[in-house]
Short mmCIF file of C-alpha atoms in Angstrom, two decimals:
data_model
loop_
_atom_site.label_atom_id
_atom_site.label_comp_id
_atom_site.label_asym_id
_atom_site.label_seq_id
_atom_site.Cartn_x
_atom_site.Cartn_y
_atom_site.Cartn_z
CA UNK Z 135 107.13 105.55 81.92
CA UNK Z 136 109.56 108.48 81.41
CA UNK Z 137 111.34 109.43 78.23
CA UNK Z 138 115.31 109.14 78.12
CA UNK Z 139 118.34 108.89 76.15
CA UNK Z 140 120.54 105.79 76.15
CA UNK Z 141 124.14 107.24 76.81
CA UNK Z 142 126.02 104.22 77.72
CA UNK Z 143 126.03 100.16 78.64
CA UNK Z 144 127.19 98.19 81.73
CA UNK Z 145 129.17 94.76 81.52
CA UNK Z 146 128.60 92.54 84.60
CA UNK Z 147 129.94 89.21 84.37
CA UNK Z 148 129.28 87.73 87.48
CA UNK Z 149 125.49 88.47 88.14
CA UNK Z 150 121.82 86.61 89.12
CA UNK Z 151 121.68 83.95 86.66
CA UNK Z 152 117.97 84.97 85.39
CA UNK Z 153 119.87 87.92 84.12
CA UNK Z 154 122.49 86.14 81.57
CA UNK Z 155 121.78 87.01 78.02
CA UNK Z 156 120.20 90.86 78.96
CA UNK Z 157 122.16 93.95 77.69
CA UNK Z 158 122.25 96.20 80.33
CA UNK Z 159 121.99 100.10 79.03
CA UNK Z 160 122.69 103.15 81.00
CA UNK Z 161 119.97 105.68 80.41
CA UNK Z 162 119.42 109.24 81.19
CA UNK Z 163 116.22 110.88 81.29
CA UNK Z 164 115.81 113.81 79.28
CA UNK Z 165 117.16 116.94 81.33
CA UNK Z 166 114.10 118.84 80.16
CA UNK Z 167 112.21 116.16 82.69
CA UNK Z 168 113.55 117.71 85.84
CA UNK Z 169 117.11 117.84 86.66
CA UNK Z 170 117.42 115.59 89.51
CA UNK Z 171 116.97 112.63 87.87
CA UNK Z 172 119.92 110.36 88.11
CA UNK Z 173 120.90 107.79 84.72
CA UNK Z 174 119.23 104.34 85.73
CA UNK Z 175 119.98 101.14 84.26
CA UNK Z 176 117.58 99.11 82.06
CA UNK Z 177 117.34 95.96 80.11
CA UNK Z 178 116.78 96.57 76.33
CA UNK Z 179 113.89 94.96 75.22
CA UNK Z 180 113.95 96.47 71.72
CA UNK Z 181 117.34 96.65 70.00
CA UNK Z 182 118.18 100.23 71.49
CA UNK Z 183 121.24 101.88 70.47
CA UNK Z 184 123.67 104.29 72.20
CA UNK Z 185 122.00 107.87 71.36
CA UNK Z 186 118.33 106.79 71.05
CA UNK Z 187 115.95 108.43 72.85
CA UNK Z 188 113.74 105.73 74.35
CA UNK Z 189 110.38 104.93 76.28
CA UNK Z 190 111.62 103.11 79.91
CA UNK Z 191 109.20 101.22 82.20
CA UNK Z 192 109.99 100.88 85.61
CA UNK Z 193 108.94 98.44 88.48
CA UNK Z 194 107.33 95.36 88.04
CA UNK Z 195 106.07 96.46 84.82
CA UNK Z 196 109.75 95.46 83.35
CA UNK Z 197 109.65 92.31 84.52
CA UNK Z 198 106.44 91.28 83.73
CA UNK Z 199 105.71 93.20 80.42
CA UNK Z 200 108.53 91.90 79.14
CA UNK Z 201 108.79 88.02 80.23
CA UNK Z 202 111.05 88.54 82.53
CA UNK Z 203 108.97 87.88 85.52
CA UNK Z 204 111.60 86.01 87.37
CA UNK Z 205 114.71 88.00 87.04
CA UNK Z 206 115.56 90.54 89.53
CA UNK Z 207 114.68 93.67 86.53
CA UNK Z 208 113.46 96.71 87.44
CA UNK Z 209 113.31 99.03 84.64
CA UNK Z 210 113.34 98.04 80.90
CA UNK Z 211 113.68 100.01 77.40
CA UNK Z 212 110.39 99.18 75.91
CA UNK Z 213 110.38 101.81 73.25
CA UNK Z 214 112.23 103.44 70.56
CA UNK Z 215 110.94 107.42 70.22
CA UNK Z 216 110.47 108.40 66.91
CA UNK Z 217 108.78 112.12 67.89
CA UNK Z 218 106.98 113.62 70.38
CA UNK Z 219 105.79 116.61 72.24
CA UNK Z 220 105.42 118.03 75.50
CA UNK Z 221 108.73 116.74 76.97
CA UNK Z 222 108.85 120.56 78.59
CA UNK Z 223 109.80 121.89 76.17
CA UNK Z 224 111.90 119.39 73.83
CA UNK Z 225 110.15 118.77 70.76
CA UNK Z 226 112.12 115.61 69.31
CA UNK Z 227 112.22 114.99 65.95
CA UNK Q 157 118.16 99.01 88.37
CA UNK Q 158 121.27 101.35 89.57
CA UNK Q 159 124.91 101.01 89.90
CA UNK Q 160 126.89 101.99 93.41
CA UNK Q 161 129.96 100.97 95.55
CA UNK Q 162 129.44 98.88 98.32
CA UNK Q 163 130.82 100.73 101.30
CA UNK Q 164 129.86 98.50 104.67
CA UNK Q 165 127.61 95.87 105.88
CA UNK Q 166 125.31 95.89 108.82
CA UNK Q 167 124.45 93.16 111.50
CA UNK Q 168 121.07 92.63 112.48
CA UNK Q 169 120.42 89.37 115.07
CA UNK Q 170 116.73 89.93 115.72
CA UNK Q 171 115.13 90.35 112.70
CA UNK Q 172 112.24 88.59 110.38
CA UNK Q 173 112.89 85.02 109.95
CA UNK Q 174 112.86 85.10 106.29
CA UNK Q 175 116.09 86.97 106.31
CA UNK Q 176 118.22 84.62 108.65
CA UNK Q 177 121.18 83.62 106.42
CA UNK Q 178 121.08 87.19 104.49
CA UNK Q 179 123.83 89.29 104.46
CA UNK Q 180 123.13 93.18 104.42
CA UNK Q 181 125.33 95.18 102.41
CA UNK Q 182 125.40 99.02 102.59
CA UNK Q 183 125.44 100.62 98.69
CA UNK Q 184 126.38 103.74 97.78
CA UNK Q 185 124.96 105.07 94.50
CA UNK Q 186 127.74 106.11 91.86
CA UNK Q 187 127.87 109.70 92.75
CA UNK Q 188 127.83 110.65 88.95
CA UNK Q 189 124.10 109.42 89.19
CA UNK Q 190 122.77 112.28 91.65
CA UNK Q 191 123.95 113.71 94.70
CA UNK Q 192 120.43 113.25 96.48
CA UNK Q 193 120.37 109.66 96.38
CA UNK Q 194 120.26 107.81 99.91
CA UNK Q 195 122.68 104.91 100.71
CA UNK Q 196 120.33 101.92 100.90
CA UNK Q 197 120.63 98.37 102.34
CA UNK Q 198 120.69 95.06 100.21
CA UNK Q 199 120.82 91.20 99.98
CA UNK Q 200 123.92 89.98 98.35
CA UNK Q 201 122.68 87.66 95.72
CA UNK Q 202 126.39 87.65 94.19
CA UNK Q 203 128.93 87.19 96.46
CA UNK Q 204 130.32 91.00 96.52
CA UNK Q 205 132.63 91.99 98.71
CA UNK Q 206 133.61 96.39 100.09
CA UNK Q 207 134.75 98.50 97.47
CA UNK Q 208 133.21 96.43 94.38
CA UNK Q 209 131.28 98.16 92.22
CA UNK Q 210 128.08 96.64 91.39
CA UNK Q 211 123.96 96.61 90.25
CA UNK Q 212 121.32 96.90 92.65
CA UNK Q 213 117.85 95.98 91.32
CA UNK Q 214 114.90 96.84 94.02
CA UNK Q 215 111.25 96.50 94.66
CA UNK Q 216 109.53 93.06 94.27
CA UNK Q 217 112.63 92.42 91.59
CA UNK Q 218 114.68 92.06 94.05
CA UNK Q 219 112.28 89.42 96.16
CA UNK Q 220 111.09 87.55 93.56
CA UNK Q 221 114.19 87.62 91.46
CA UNK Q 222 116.26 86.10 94.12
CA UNK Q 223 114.12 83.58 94.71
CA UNK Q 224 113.19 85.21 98.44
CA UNK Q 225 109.60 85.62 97.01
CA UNK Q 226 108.69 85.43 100.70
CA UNK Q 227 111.33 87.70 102.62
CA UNK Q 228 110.77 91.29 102.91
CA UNK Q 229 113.76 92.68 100.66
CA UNK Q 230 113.37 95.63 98.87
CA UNK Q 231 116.94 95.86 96.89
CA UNK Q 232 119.16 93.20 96.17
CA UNK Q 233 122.64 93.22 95.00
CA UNK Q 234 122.05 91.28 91.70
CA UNK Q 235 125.55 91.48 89.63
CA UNK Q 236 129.23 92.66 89.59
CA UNK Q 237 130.00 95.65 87.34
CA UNK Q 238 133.18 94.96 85.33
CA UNK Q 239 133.34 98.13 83.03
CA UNK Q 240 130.76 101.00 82.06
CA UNK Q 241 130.45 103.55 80.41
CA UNK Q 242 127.54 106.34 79.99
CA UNK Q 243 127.36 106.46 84.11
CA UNK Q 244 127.54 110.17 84.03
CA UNK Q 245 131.06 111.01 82.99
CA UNK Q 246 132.21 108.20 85.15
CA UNK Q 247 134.02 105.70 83.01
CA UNK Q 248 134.47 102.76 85.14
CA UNK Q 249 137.07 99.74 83.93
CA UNK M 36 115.43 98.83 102.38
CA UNK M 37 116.84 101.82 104.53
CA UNK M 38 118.37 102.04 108.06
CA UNK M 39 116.30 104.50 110.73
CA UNK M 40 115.50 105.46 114.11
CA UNK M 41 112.14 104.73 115.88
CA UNK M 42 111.35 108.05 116.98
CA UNK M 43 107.60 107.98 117.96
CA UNK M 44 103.88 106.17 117.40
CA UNK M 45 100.69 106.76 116.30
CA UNK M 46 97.19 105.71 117.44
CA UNK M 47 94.35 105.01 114.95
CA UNK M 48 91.16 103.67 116.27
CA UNK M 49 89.12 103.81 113.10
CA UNK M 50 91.19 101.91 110.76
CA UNK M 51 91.40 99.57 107.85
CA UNK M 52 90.51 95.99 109.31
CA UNK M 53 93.32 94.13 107.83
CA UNK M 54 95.49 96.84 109.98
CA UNK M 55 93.61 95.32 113.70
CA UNK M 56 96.29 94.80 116.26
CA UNK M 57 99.42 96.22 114.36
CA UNK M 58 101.73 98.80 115.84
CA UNK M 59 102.39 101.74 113.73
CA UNK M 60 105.98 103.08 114.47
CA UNK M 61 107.50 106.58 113.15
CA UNK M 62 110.97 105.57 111.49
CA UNK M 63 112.94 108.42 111.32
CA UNK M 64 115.87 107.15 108.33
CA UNK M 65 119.63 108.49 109.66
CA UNK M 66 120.61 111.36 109.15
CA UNK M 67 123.78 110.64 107.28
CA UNK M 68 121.59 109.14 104.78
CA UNK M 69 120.39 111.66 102.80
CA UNK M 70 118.77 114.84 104.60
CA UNK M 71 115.42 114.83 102.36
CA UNK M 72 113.34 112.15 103.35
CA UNK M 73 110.87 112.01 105.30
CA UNK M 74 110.03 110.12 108.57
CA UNK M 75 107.91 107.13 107.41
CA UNK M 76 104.97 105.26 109.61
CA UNK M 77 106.15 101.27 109.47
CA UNK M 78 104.66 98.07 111.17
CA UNK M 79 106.70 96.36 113.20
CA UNK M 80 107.11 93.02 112.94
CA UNK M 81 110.18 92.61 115.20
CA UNK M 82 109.51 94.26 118.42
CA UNK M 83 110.91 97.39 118.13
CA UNK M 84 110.74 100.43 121.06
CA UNK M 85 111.48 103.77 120.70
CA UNK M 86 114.86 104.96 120.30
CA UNK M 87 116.06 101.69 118.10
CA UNK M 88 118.37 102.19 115.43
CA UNK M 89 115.95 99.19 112.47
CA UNK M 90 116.13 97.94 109.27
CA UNK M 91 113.02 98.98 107.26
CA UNK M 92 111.54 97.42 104.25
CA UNK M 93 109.26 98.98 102.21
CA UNK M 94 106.44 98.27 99.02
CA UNK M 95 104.95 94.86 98.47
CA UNK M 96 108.39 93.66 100.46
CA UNK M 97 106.57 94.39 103.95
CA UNK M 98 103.27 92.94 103.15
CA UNK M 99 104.36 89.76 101.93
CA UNK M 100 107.72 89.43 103.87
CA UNK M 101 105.67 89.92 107.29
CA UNK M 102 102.75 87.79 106.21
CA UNK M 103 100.48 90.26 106.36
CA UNK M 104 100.05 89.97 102.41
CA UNK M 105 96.15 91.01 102.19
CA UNK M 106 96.85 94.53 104.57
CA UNK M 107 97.49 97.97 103.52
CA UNK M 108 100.96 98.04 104.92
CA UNK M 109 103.59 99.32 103.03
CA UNK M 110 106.53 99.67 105.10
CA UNK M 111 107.75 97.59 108.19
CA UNK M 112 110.36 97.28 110.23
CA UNK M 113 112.30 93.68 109.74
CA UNK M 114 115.11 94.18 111.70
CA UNK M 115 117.03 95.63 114.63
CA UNK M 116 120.43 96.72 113.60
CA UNK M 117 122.91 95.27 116.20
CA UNK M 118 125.67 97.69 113.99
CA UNK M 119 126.31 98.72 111.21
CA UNK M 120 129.52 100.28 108.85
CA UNK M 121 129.15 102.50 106.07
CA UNK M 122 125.89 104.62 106.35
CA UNK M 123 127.78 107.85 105.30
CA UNK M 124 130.19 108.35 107.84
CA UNK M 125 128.30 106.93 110.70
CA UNK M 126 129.57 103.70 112.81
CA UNK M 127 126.50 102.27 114.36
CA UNK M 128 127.30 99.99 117.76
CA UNK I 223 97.41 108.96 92.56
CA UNK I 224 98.59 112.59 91.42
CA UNK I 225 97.00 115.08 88.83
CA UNK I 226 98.55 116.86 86.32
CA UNK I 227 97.36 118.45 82.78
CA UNK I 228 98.50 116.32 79.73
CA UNK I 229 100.75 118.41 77.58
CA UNK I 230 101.32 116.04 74.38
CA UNK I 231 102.05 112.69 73.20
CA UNK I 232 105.06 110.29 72.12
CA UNK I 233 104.98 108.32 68.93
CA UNK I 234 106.40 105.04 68.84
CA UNK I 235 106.72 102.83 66.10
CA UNK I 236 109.49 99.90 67.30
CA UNK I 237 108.12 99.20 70.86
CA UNK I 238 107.25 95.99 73.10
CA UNK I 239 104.52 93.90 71.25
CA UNK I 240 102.08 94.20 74.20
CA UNK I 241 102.20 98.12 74.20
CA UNK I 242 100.69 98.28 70.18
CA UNK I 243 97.54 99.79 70.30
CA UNK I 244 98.52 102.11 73.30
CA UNK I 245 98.12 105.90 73.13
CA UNK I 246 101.48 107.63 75.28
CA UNK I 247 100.26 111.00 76.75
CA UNK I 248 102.81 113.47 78.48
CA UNK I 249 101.44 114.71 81.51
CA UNK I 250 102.60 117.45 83.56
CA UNK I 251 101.58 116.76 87.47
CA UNK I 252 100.47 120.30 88.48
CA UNK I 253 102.85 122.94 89.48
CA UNK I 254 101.18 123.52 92.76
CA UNK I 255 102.01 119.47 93.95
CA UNK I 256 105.57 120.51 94.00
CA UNK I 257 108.10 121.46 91.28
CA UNK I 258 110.75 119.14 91.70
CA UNK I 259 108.39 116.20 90.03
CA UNK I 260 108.93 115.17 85.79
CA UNK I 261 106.68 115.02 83.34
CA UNK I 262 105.51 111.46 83.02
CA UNK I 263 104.58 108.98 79.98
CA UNK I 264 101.15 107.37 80.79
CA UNK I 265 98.58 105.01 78.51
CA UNK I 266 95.36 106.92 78.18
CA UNK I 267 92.84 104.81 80.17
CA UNK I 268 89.97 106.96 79.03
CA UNK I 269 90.28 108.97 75.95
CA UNK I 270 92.02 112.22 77.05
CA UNK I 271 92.80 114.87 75.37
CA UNK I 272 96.09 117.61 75.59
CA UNK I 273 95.25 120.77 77.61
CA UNK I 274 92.66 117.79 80.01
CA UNK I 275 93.50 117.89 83.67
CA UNK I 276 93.81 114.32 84.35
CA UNK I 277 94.17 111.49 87.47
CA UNK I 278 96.80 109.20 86.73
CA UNK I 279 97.73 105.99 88.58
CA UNK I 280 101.10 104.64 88.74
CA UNK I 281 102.65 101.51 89.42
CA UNK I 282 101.35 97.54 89.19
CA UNK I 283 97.56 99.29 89.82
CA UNK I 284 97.96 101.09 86.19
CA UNK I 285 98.96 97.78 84.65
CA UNK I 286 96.70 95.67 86.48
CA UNK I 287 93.67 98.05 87.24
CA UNK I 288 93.62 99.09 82.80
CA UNK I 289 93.78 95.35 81.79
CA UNK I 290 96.91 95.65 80.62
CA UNK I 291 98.30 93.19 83.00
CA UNK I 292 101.09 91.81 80.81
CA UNK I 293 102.16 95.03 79.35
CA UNK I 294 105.34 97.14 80.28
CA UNK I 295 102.77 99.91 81.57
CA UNK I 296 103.95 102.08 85.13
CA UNK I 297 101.09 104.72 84.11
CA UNK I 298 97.83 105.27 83.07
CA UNK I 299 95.18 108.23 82.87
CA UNK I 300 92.52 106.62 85.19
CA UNK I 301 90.16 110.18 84.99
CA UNK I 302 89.10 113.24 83.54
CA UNK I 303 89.44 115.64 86.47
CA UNK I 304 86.38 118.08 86.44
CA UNK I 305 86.78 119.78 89.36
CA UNK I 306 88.72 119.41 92.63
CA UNK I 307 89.67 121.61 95.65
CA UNK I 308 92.97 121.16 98.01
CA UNK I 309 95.43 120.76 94.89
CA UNK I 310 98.02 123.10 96.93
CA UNK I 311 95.74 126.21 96.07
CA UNK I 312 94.79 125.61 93.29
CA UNK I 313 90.65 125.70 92.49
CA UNK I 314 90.30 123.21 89.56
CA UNK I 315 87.04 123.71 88.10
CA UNK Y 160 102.82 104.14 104.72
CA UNK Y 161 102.75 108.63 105.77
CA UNK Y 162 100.64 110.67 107.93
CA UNK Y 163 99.19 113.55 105.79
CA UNK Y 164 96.00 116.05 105.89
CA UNK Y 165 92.72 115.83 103.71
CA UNK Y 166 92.62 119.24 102.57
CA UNK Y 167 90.09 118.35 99.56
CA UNK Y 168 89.13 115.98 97.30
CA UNK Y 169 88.35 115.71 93.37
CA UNK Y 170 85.56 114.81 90.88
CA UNK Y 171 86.05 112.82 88.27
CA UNK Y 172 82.80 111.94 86.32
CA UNK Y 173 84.83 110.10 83.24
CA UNK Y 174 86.85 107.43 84.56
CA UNK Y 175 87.92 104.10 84.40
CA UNK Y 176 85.05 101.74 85.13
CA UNK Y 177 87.06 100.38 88.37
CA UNK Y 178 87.04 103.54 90.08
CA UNK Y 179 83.14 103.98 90.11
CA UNK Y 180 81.54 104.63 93.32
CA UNK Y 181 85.60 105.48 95.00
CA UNK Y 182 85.67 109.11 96.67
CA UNK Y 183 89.46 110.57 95.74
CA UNK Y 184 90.80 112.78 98.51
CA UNK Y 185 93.92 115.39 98.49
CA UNK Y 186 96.09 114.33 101.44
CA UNK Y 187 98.86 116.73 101.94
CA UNK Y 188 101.29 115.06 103.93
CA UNK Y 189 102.36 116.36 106.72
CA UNK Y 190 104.83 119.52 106.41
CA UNK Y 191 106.88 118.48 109.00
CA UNK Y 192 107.87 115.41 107.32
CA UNK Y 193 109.18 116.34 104.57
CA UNK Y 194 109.13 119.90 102.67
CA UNK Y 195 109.23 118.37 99.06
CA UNK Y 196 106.66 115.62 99.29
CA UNK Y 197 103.38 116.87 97.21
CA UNK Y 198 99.94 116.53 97.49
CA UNK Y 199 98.90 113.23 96.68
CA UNK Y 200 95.04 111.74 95.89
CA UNK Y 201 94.13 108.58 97.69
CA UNK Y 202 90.62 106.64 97.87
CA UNK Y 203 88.69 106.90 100.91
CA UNK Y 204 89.25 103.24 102.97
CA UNK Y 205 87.66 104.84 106.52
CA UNK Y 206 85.56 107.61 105.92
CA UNK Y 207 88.13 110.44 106.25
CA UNK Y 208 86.73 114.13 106.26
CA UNK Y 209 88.64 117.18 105.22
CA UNK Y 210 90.77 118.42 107.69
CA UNK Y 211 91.32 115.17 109.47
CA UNK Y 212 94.74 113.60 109.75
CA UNK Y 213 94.85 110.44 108.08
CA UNK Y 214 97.52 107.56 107.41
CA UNK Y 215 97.91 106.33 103.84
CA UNK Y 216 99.02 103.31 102.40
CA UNK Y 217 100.99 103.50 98.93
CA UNK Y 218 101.60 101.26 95.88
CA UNK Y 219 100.07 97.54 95.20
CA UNK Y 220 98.81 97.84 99.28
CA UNK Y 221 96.53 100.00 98.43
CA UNK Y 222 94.74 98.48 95.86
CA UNK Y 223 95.26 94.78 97.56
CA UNK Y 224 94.53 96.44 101.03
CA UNK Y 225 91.59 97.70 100.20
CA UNK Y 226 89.92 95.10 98.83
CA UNK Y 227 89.83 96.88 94.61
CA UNK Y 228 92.77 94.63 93.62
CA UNK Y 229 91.38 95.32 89.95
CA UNK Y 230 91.33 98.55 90.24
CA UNK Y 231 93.91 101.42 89.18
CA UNK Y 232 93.99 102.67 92.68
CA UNK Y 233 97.65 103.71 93.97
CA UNK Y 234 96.92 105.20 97.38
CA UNK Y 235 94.53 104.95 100.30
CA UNK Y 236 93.43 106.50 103.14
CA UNK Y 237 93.70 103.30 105.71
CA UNK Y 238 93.54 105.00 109.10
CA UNK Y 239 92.26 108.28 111.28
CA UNK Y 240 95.15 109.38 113.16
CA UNK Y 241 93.90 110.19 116.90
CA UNK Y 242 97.64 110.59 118.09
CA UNK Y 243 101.10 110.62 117.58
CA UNK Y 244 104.62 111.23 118.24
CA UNK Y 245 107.65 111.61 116.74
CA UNK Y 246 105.88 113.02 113.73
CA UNK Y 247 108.84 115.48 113.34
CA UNK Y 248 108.68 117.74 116.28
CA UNK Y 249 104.85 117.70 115.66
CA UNK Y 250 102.76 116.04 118.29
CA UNK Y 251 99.45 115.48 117.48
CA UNK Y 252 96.32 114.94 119.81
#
């Protein structure tokens, strides 16, 4: 899982129909992870809002872990931060 | 899953027979979301056409998602981005 | 999945059983796409030679998609590309 | 798998039901297996502790391989490394 | 899947019950594929010795491959190389 801030949302109106009813967020991992990261997008699994820093799961781990295991999901907010440490040095309160 | 442009198509005749009737669109990731990032190659599962804007899940999301549990696809074209915002100071509308 | 060049083969005698009779091909991905990655070792499951411009698919995509589901094979090569438009200024024909 | 030294923890209060009970360690993958790579969130497989140098296992095998097989999980500690040789010169003892 | 070099391997005494009796190799891959890739750990699949040139399987074929579908096992040595080409300008005999 990496560690990231939501910073944004996607509307798609025309999309897979195992995808209707998921809010699509635009995420971007914290820049203390390594700069070449590029913002993915996720489901939100947990009521994340814009500014949050959040836990993401990637790969078949966001479809499955959170009963999605037929859409086409890839990555999923399954976390809301509250603190932690070690994020090279970001200490988030 | 990511957001790109879909910039060309490619035409393969002899090729694995789970992916006769698939259509093989070229994406470009958003530039906004890293300059390293590698055009790829996915199933339209939507209907999008050059020059649209859309979401791109990949890995076995992308199979089993659009009901190709069987075919070997790796990234799928799975909706049609209307608006965004958050894509790395790329406001899209 | 990602659009390459067969560029070479490898021999392995003493391999994984599951691999027996599989040809292992050195994909090469274009150029245009992206200058860091690296050549990959694919099955091919289309009959592919040397010099091909192929459509790869990688993870559980070329296990499954190539019926080869119980094999350590994580890449393969699907497709030849016939052409191709939009792989970062590069018209395939 | 890669190995890196776990450098703290996340806390997590609103999260996915099937992650409760989960410990999130930070872990740096060591500098000598190349410096472009993040800092990663895993599940602690095996009661590590910050400053351990640890194996960690990504993808379905840490969901699957830690029991977690429903869980949003793309990482677990699998080891306690106590010594290695050929980690990019570095002597781990 | 890559062609790499065991350069060492690790111990890991406390692990996850799955991995007991596995022998965890370093396989650098191959420089001329890639300048960026790191040192990764794989299981032993064919006996592999340091200093031999080896082809390893990634993700979910690895564990499934391999015959340890339980276990948290992301990479695996699948093959001895005894020749290639078209590994880069590197031919190897």
């Amino acid at each position: 899982m990496f560690v990231g801030k939501v910073v944004g949302s996607i509307v798609s109106t025309r999309k897979n129909e195992n995808l209707i009813g998921s809010k699509f967020m635009v995420v971007e991992p914290l820049a203390e992870l390594g700069g070449t990261s590029a913002n993915i997008v996720a489901i939100d699994n947990v009521g994340a809002g814009i500014g949050e820093v959040v836990l993401v799961a990637t790969g078949s781990a966001a479809r499955i872990g959170c009963n999605m295991a037929d859409a086409p999901v890839d990555a999923a907010i399954v976390g809301i931060v509250d603190s932690g440490i070690g994020l090279n040095n970001h200490e988030h309160n």
